Coordinates of C-alpha atoms in Angstrom, one line a residue:
P1 CA 123.1 39.7 144.1
C2 CA 120.4 37.1 145.0
R3 CA 123.2 34.6 145.8
S4 CA 122.0 32.0 143.3
V5 CA 125.3 31.9 141.3
L6 CA 128.9 32.2 142.2
T7 CA 131.0 33.4 139.2
V8 CA 134.8 32.9 139.0
A9 CA 137.2 34.8 136.7
C10 CA 140.1 32.6 135.5
E11 CA 143.5 33.2 134.1
Q12 CA 143.0 31.2 130.9
T13 CA 140.1 32.9 129.2
E14 CA 137.4 31.1 131.3
V15 CA 134.5 32.1 133.5
L16 CA 133.2 29.4 135.8
L17 CA 129.7 29.4 137.3
F18 CA 128.8 27.4 140.5
D19 CA 125.7 26.9 142.7
P20 CA 127.0 28.3 146.1
I21 CA 124.4 26.3 148.0
S22 CA 125.2 22.8 146.6
S23 CA 128.7 23.7 145.4
K24 CA 127.9 22.1 142.1
H25 CA 129.4 23.3 138.9
I26 CA 126.8 24.9 136.6
K27 CA 128.7 25.9 133.5
T28 CA 132.1 26.9 132.0
L29 CA 132.4 29.8 129.6
S30 CA 135.5 28.4 128.0
E31 CA 136.2 31.2 125.6
A32 CA 134.6 34.1 127.5
H33 CA 137.6 36.3 126.4
E34 CA 140.8 35.9 124.4
D35 CA 143.0 36.5 127.4
C36 CA 142.9 36.4 131.2
V37 CA 139.5 37.3 132.8
N38 CA 140.1 39.9 135.6
N39 CA 136.8 41.0 137.1
I40 CA 133.1 40.1 137.1
R41 CA 130.3 42.5 138.1
F42 CA 126.5 41.8 138.2
L43 CA 124.3 44.6 137.0
D44 CA 121.2 42.9 138.3
N45 CA 120.1 39.3 139.1
R46 CA 120.6 38.1 135.5
L47 CA 123.0 40.5 133.7
F48 CA 126.7 40.5 134.4
A49 CA 129.8 42.0 132.9
T50 CA 133.3 40.6 132.6
C51 CA 136.6 42.3 131.7
S52 CA 139.8 41.0 130.4
D53 CA 143.4 41.5 129.4
D54 CA 142.2 41.3 125.8
T55 CA 141.2 45.0 126.4
T56 CA 137.4 44.3 126.1
I57 CA 134.3 44.1 128.4
A58 CA 131.6 41.5 127.7
L59 CA 128.0 41.6 128.8
W60 CA 126.2 38.3 129.6
D61 CA 122.7 37.1 130.5
L62 CA 122.3 34.1 132.8
R63 CA 119.3 33.0 130.8
K64 CA 121.4 32.6 127.6
L65 CA 125.0 31.9 128.3
N66 CA 125.8 30.3 124.9
T67 CA 126.5 33.8 123.5
K68 CA 127.5 37.2 124.8
V69 CA 124.9 40.0 124.9
C70 CA 127.6 42.2 123.4
T71 CA 131.3 43.0 123.5
L72 CA 132.5 46.5 124.4
H73 CA 135.6 48.0 122.8
G74 CA 137.3 51.2 124.0
H75 CA 140.2 50.4 126.2
T76 CA 143.7 50.0 124.8
S77 CA 145.3 47.9 127.6
W78 CA 144.3 45.3 130.2
V79 CA 140.8 46.1 131.7
K80 CA 140.9 45.4 135.5
N81 CA 137.9 46.9 137.1
I82 CA 134.1 47.2 136.6
E83 CA 131.7 49.4 138.6
Y84 CA 128.0 50.1 138.0
D85 CA 125.7 53.0 138.8
T86 CA 122.2 51.5 139.3
N87 CA 120.5 54.9 139.3
T88 CA 121.8 55.9 135.8
R89 CA 122.5 52.4 134.5
L90 CA 126.0 53.5 133.5
L91 CA 128.8 51.0 133.5
V92 CA 132.2 52.3 134.6
T93 CA 135.4 50.5 133.7
S94 CA 139.1 51.1 134.3
G95 CA 142.3 49.6 132.9
F96 CA 146.0 49.8 132.8
D97 CA 145.8 52.3 129.9
G98 CA 145.0 54.8 132.7
N99 CA 141.5 55.4 131.4
V100 CA 138.2 55.3 133.2
I101 CA 135.4 54.8 130.6
I102 CA 131.7 55.3 130.9
W103 CA 129.3 52.9 129.0
D104 CA 125.6 53.8 128.5
T105 CA 123.8 50.4 129.0
N106 CA 120.5 52.2 128.4
R107 CA 121.4 52.2 124.7
C108 CA 123.1 48.8 124.4
T109 CA 122.9 46.9 121.1
E110 CA 124.6 43.8 119.7
D111 CA 127.4 46.0 118.5
G112 CA 128.0 47.5 122.0
C113 CA 127.2 50.6 124.0
P114 CA 127.9 54.3 123.5
H115 CA 130.9 55.2 125.6
K116 CA 133.2 58.1 126.5
K117 CA 136.5 58.5 128.3
F118 CA 135.7 60.0 131.7
F119 CA 139.1 60.4 133.4
H120 CA 142.7 59.5 132.8
T121 CA 145.7 59.1 135.2
R122 CA 149.0 57.4 135.0
F123 CA 149.7 54.1 136.8
L124 CA 146.0 53.4 137.5
M125 CA 145.5 50.2 139.5
R126 CA 141.9 50.1 140.8
M127 CA 138.7 52.3 140.6
R128 CA 135.7 52.1 142.9
L129 CA 132.4 54.0 143.3
T130 CA 131.0 54.6 146.8
P131 CA 127.6 52.9 147.4
D132 CA 125.7 56.1 146.8
C133 CA 127.9 56.9 143.7
S134 CA 128.8 60.3 145.2
K135 CA 132.5 59.6 145.0
M136 CA 135.0 57.8 142.7
L137 CA 138.2 56.5 144.3
I138 CA 141.2 55.6 142.1
S139 CA 144.4 53.9 143.4
T140 CA 147.7 53.9 141.7
S141 CA 150.8 51.8 141.7
S142 CA 152.8 54.8 142.9
G143 CA 150.9 55.0 146.2
Y144 CA 148.5 57.8 145.4
L145 CA 144.8 57.7 146.1
L146 CA 142.6 60.0 144.0
I147 CA 139.1 61.0 145.1
L148 CA 136.5 62.6 142.8
H149 CA 134.0 64.3 145.0
D150 CA 130.3 65.1 144.2
L151 CA 130.6 62.8 141.2
D152 CA 128.9 63.6 137.9
L153 CA 129.4 60.7 135.5
N154 CA 127.6 62.6 132.7
K155 CA 130.5 65.1 132.5
S156 CA 133.7 64.0 130.8
L157 CA 136.9 65.2 132.5
E158 CA 140.0 66.5 130.8
V159 CA 143.2 67.5 132.7
G160 CA 142.7 71.1 133.9
S161 CA 138.9 71.1 133.5
Y162 CA 138.2 70.2 137.1
P163 CA 139.1 71.8 140.5
I164 CA 142.0 70.1 142.2
L165 CA 142.0 70.0 146.0
R166 CA 145.4 70.2 147.6
A167 CA 147.5 67.1 147.4
R168 CA 148.5 65.9 150.9
R169 CA 149.4 62.9 153.0
T170 CA 146.8 61.3 155.3
T171 CA 147.5 61.0 158.9
S172 CA 146.2 59.0 161.9
S173 CA 146.2 62.1 164.1
S174 CA 142.9 63.6 165.1
D175 CA 144.1 67.0 164.0
I176 CA 143.9 66.5 160.3
T177 CA 144.1 70.1 159.2
S178 CA 147.4 70.7 160.9
S179 CA 149.3 68.3 158.7
G180 CA 150.7 71.1 156.5
S181 CA 150.4 71.8 152.8
S182 CA 153.3 69.8 151.3
G183 CA 152.4 67.8 148.2
P184 CA 152.8 64.0 147.9
R185 CA 156.3 62.5 147.3
A186 CA 157.1 61.1 144.0
V187 CA 158.1 57.5 144.6
G188 CA 158.9 54.5 142.4
S189 CA 156.8 51.3 142.3
P190 CA 157.6 47.6 141.5
C191 CA 156.0 48.1 138.1
H192 CA 156.8 51.7 137.2
Q193 CA 160.0 53.6 138.2
N194 CA 160.6 57.3 138.1
D195 CA 156.9 58.2 138.6
S196 CA 156.4 61.9 138.9
G197 CA 152.9 61.5 140.2
P198 CA 149.4 61.2 138.7
L199 CA 149.2 65.0 137.9
S200 CA 151.9 67.2 136.5
E201 CA 153.1 70.3 138.5
K202 CA 151.7 72.8 135.9
H203 CA 148.2 71.4 136.5
M204 CA 148.7 71.2 140.3
S205 CA 149.6 74.9 140.3
R206 CA 146.1 75.6 139.0
S207 CA 144.5 73.8 142.0
S208 CA 141.5 75.5 143.5
Q209 CA 141.0 75.4 147.3
R210 CA 137.8 74.1 148.6
E211 CA 135.7 76.7 150.4
G212 CA 132.5 75.3 151.7
G213 CA 131.1 72.4 149.7
S214 CA 133.1 70.9 146.8
P215 CA 132.1 71.6 143.2
R216 CA 131.1 68.7 141.0
N217 CA 134.0 66.3 140.2
S218 CA 136.5 68.1 142.3
L219 CA 139.7 66.1 142.6
E220 CA 141.6 65.3 145.8
V221 CA 145.0 63.7 145.7
L222 CA 146.2 61.8 148.7
T223 CA 149.2 59.7 149.8
P224 CA 147.7 57.4 152.4
E225 CA 149.7 56.7 155.4
V226 CA 150.8 53.0 155.5
P227 CA 152.4 51.6 158.7
G228 CA 156.0 50.5 158.1
E229 CA 156.2 52.1 154.7
R230 CA 157.8 55.4 155.9
D231 CA 160.2 56.6 153.3
R232 CA 160.1 53.6 150.9
G233 CA 156.8 54.3 149.1
N234 CA 154.1 51.8 148.4
C235 CA 151.8 50.4 145.7
I236 CA 148.1 50.3 146.4
T237 CA 147.1 47.0 144.9
S238 CA 143.5 46.4 146.1
L239 CA 140.8 49.0 146.8
Q240 CA 137.4 48.3 148.4
L241 CA 134.6 50.4 150.0
H242 CA 132.6 49.9 153.1
P243 CA 129.0 48.9 152.2
K244 CA 127.6 51.9 154.1
G245 CA 130.1 54.3 152.5
W246 CA 131.9 54.9 155.9
A247 CA 135.4 53.9 154.9
T248 CA 137.8 52.6 152.3
L249 CA 139.8 49.4 152.5
L250 CA 143.3 49.2 150.9
R251 CA 145.8 46.5 150.5
C252 CA 149.3 48.0 150.1
S253 CA 152.7 46.5 149.3
S254 CA 156.0 48.3 149.8
N255 CA 158.1 49.3 146.8
T256 CA 160.7 46.9 148.0
D257 CA 158.0 44.2 148.0
D258 CA 158.9 42.9 151.5
Q259 CA 155.8 44.0 153.4
E260 CA 152.0 44.0 152.8
W261 CA 149.4 45.9 154.9
T262 CA 145.6 45.9 155.0
C263 CA 144.5 49.4 156.1
V264 CA 141.1 51.0 156.8
Y265 CA 140.6 54.7 156.3
E266 CA 137.5 56.6 157.7
F267 CA 135.9 59.2 155.4
Q268 CA 136.1 62.6 157.0
E269 CA 133.1 64.6 155.8
G270 CA 132.3 68.3 156.0
A271 CA 133.8 71.6 155.0
P272 CA 137.4 72.4 155.8
V273 CA 138.3 74.3 159.0
R274 CA 140.5 76.7 157.1
P275 CA 140.5 77.3 153.3
V276 CA 144.3 77.5 153.2
S277 CA 144.6 74.0 154.7
P278 CA 141.6 71.9 153.6
R279 CA 140.4 68.9 155.6
C280 CA 141.9 65.6 154.5
S281 CA 139.0 63.3 153.4
L282 CA 140.6 60.1 154.9
R283 CA 141.9 59.1 158.3
L284 CA 143.8 55.9 159.0
T285 CA 141.8 54.0 161.7
H286 CA 142.9 50.4 161.6
C287 CA 145.6 48.3 160.0
I288 CA 147.3 44.9 160.1
E289 CA 150.4 43.4 158.5
E290 CA 149.8 40.6 156.0
A291 CA 151.7 37.5 155.1
N292 CA 154.3 38.5 152.6
V293 CA 153.7 35.5 150.2
G294 CA 152.9 35.4 146.5
R295 CA 154.9 38.4 145.7
G296 CA 153.9 40.2 142.5
Y297 CA 150.3 38.9 142.7
I298 CA 147.4 41.1 143.7
K299 CA 145.3 39.9 146.7
E300 CA 141.7 41.1 146.6
L301 CA 140.0 41.5 150.0
C302 CA 136.4 42.5 150.9
F303 CA 134.0 43.7 153.5
S304 CA 131.1 41.6 154.8
P305 CA 127.7 42.8 153.6
D306 CA 127.1 44.5 157.0
G307 CA 130.6 46.0 157.0
R308 CA 131.5 44.5 160.4
M309 CA 134.2 42.1 159.1
I310 CA 136.9 42.0 156.5
S311 CA 137.9 38.9 154.7
S312 CA 141.6 39.1 153.7
P313 CA 143.8 36.6 151.7
H314 CA 146.5 35.4 154.1
G315 CA 149.1 33.0 152.7
F316 CA 147.3 29.7 151.8
G317 CA 144.0 30.8 153.4
I318 CA 142.0 33.8 154.6
R319 CA 141.7 35.8 157.8
L320 CA 138.4 37.2 159.1
L321 CA 139.3 40.6 160.7
G322 CA 137.2 42.9 162.9
F323 CA 137.5 46.4 164.2
D324 CA 137.4 44.9 167.7
A325 CA 137.1 41.4 169.1
H326 CA 133.2 41.7 169.1
C327 CA 132.8 42.5 165.4
S328 CA 131.4 45.9 166.3
E329 CA 130.3 48.5 163.8
L330 CA 133.2 50.8 162.7
V331 CA 131.4 53.9 164.0
D332 CA 131.1 52.3 167.4
C333 CA 134.9 51.7 167.9
L334 CA 136.7 54.5 166.1
P335 CA 140.1 55.0 167.8
K336 CA 141.8 58.3 168.2
E337 CA 145.0 56.8 166.7
A338 CA 145.4 53.9 164.3
S339 CA 144.8 50.6 166.0
P340 CA 145.4 47.0 164.9
L341 CA 142.6 45.0 163.2
K342 CA 141.5 42.0 165.3
E343 CA 141.8 38.5 163.9
I344 CA 138.5 36.8 164.5
R345 CA 139.1 33.5 162.6
S346 CA 141.6 32.0 160.2
L347 CA 140.4 29.6 157.5
Y348 CA 142.9 27.4 155.5
S349 CA 142.0 24.9 152.8
H350 CA 144.2 25.8 149.9
N351 CA 147.6 24.4 148.7
D352 CA 148.6 27.6 147.0
V353 CA 148.5 31.4 147.5
V354 CA 145.0 32.8 148.0
L355 CA 144.4 35.7 145.6
T356 CA 140.7 36.6 146.2
T357 CA 137.9 36.3 148.7
K358 CA 134.2 37.3 148.7
F359 CA 131.3 37.2 151.2
S360 CA 127.9 36.0 150.1
P361 CA 125.6 39.1 149.9
T362 CA 122.8 37.3 151.7
H363 CA 124.1 34.3 153.8
C364 CA 127.0 33.6 156.2
Q365 CA 129.1 32.1 153.5
I366 CA 132.6 33.1 152.1
A367 CA 134.4 32.0 148.9
S368 CA 138.1 32.1 148.3
G369 CA 140.2 31.3 145.2
C370 CA 143.9 30.5 145.0
L371 CA 146.6 30.6 142.3
S372 CA 146.3 27.0 141.4
G373 CA 142.6 27.3 140.5
R374 CA 140.9 25.9 143.6
V375 CA 137.7 27.6 144.8
S376 CA 136.7 27.0 148.4
L377 CA 133.4 27.8 150.2
Y378 CA 133.1 28.3 153.9
Q379 CA 130.3 28.6 156.4
P380 CA 132.2 29.8 159.5
K381 CA 130.7 29.3 163.0
F382 CA 131.4 31.8 165.8

């Protein structure tokens, strides 16, 4: 968070640490895990967590990197995502076992942290918390987006124990409530065929309609509109949130794996207009087609710290995208219908497919990493 260290998760059990100012290599954690390292999350300026395909999460202290603070066991498959609630000091992780697990770092010991399974859904890809931790968003390989409203991480959720808001498809139209009440389509995915959706019909039949404000942990099931996808279905591979909580950013690929899109969806707040047809929480505002290279690999994109730009992997480089040509705030250039994102600058320095990119939280600096292992740092000028 203070921009003093750049951490890099690597395929072969390693975590690399660099000084982003001088670009010097600080340290290599050569056996950080027993399998691929997938994600790194700082809890404060010295503590960070890593997760891996070895099904574990590890906690580290920058002041003593020779040993882990502790290792967390609880997932049964590859762990792909780490979030953190700074208010409650709860660590939240998700994996390909479909589980979202809560870890109480307030009671952390050398043997680990107390934990509990918070939520489960099939074909889980990514999980994110909004900046104020009032919502949890979960994307799936079958094209569904799940939103838990008025989030309470202290309450474990079992299927049927939470209100389900009507499943529906998002739209770019300004009349959200007129989109009808049909549920999401069941579509296949590159990884999972014959998917019948994240929730079974018998549980959907118990769904409770939102009247006024949402109850705690009420679940909304959406099928986001993706340009060009139409009737072929899509897989939501990357999920990010606007730093001010105004929107969500998705990277989607078609089930036929021949198209990729970056899409921005504005959060639609407030009570529904009609209880029988609740307001859809997301509206597609901006999108752009991506370079269809590196099929089968997930490309992680990100917002700038002020939310005015998006950095997106694009072939052997990255593209800086804006909501308009002047890098205006999203709220100042919301279109009535979905509009193309504007390309502000393209940066190319890799000889392989770029898989991840990240803005510095404090300076005009961007990092990118490619499949062959090269990490590049940029200070773009405009």
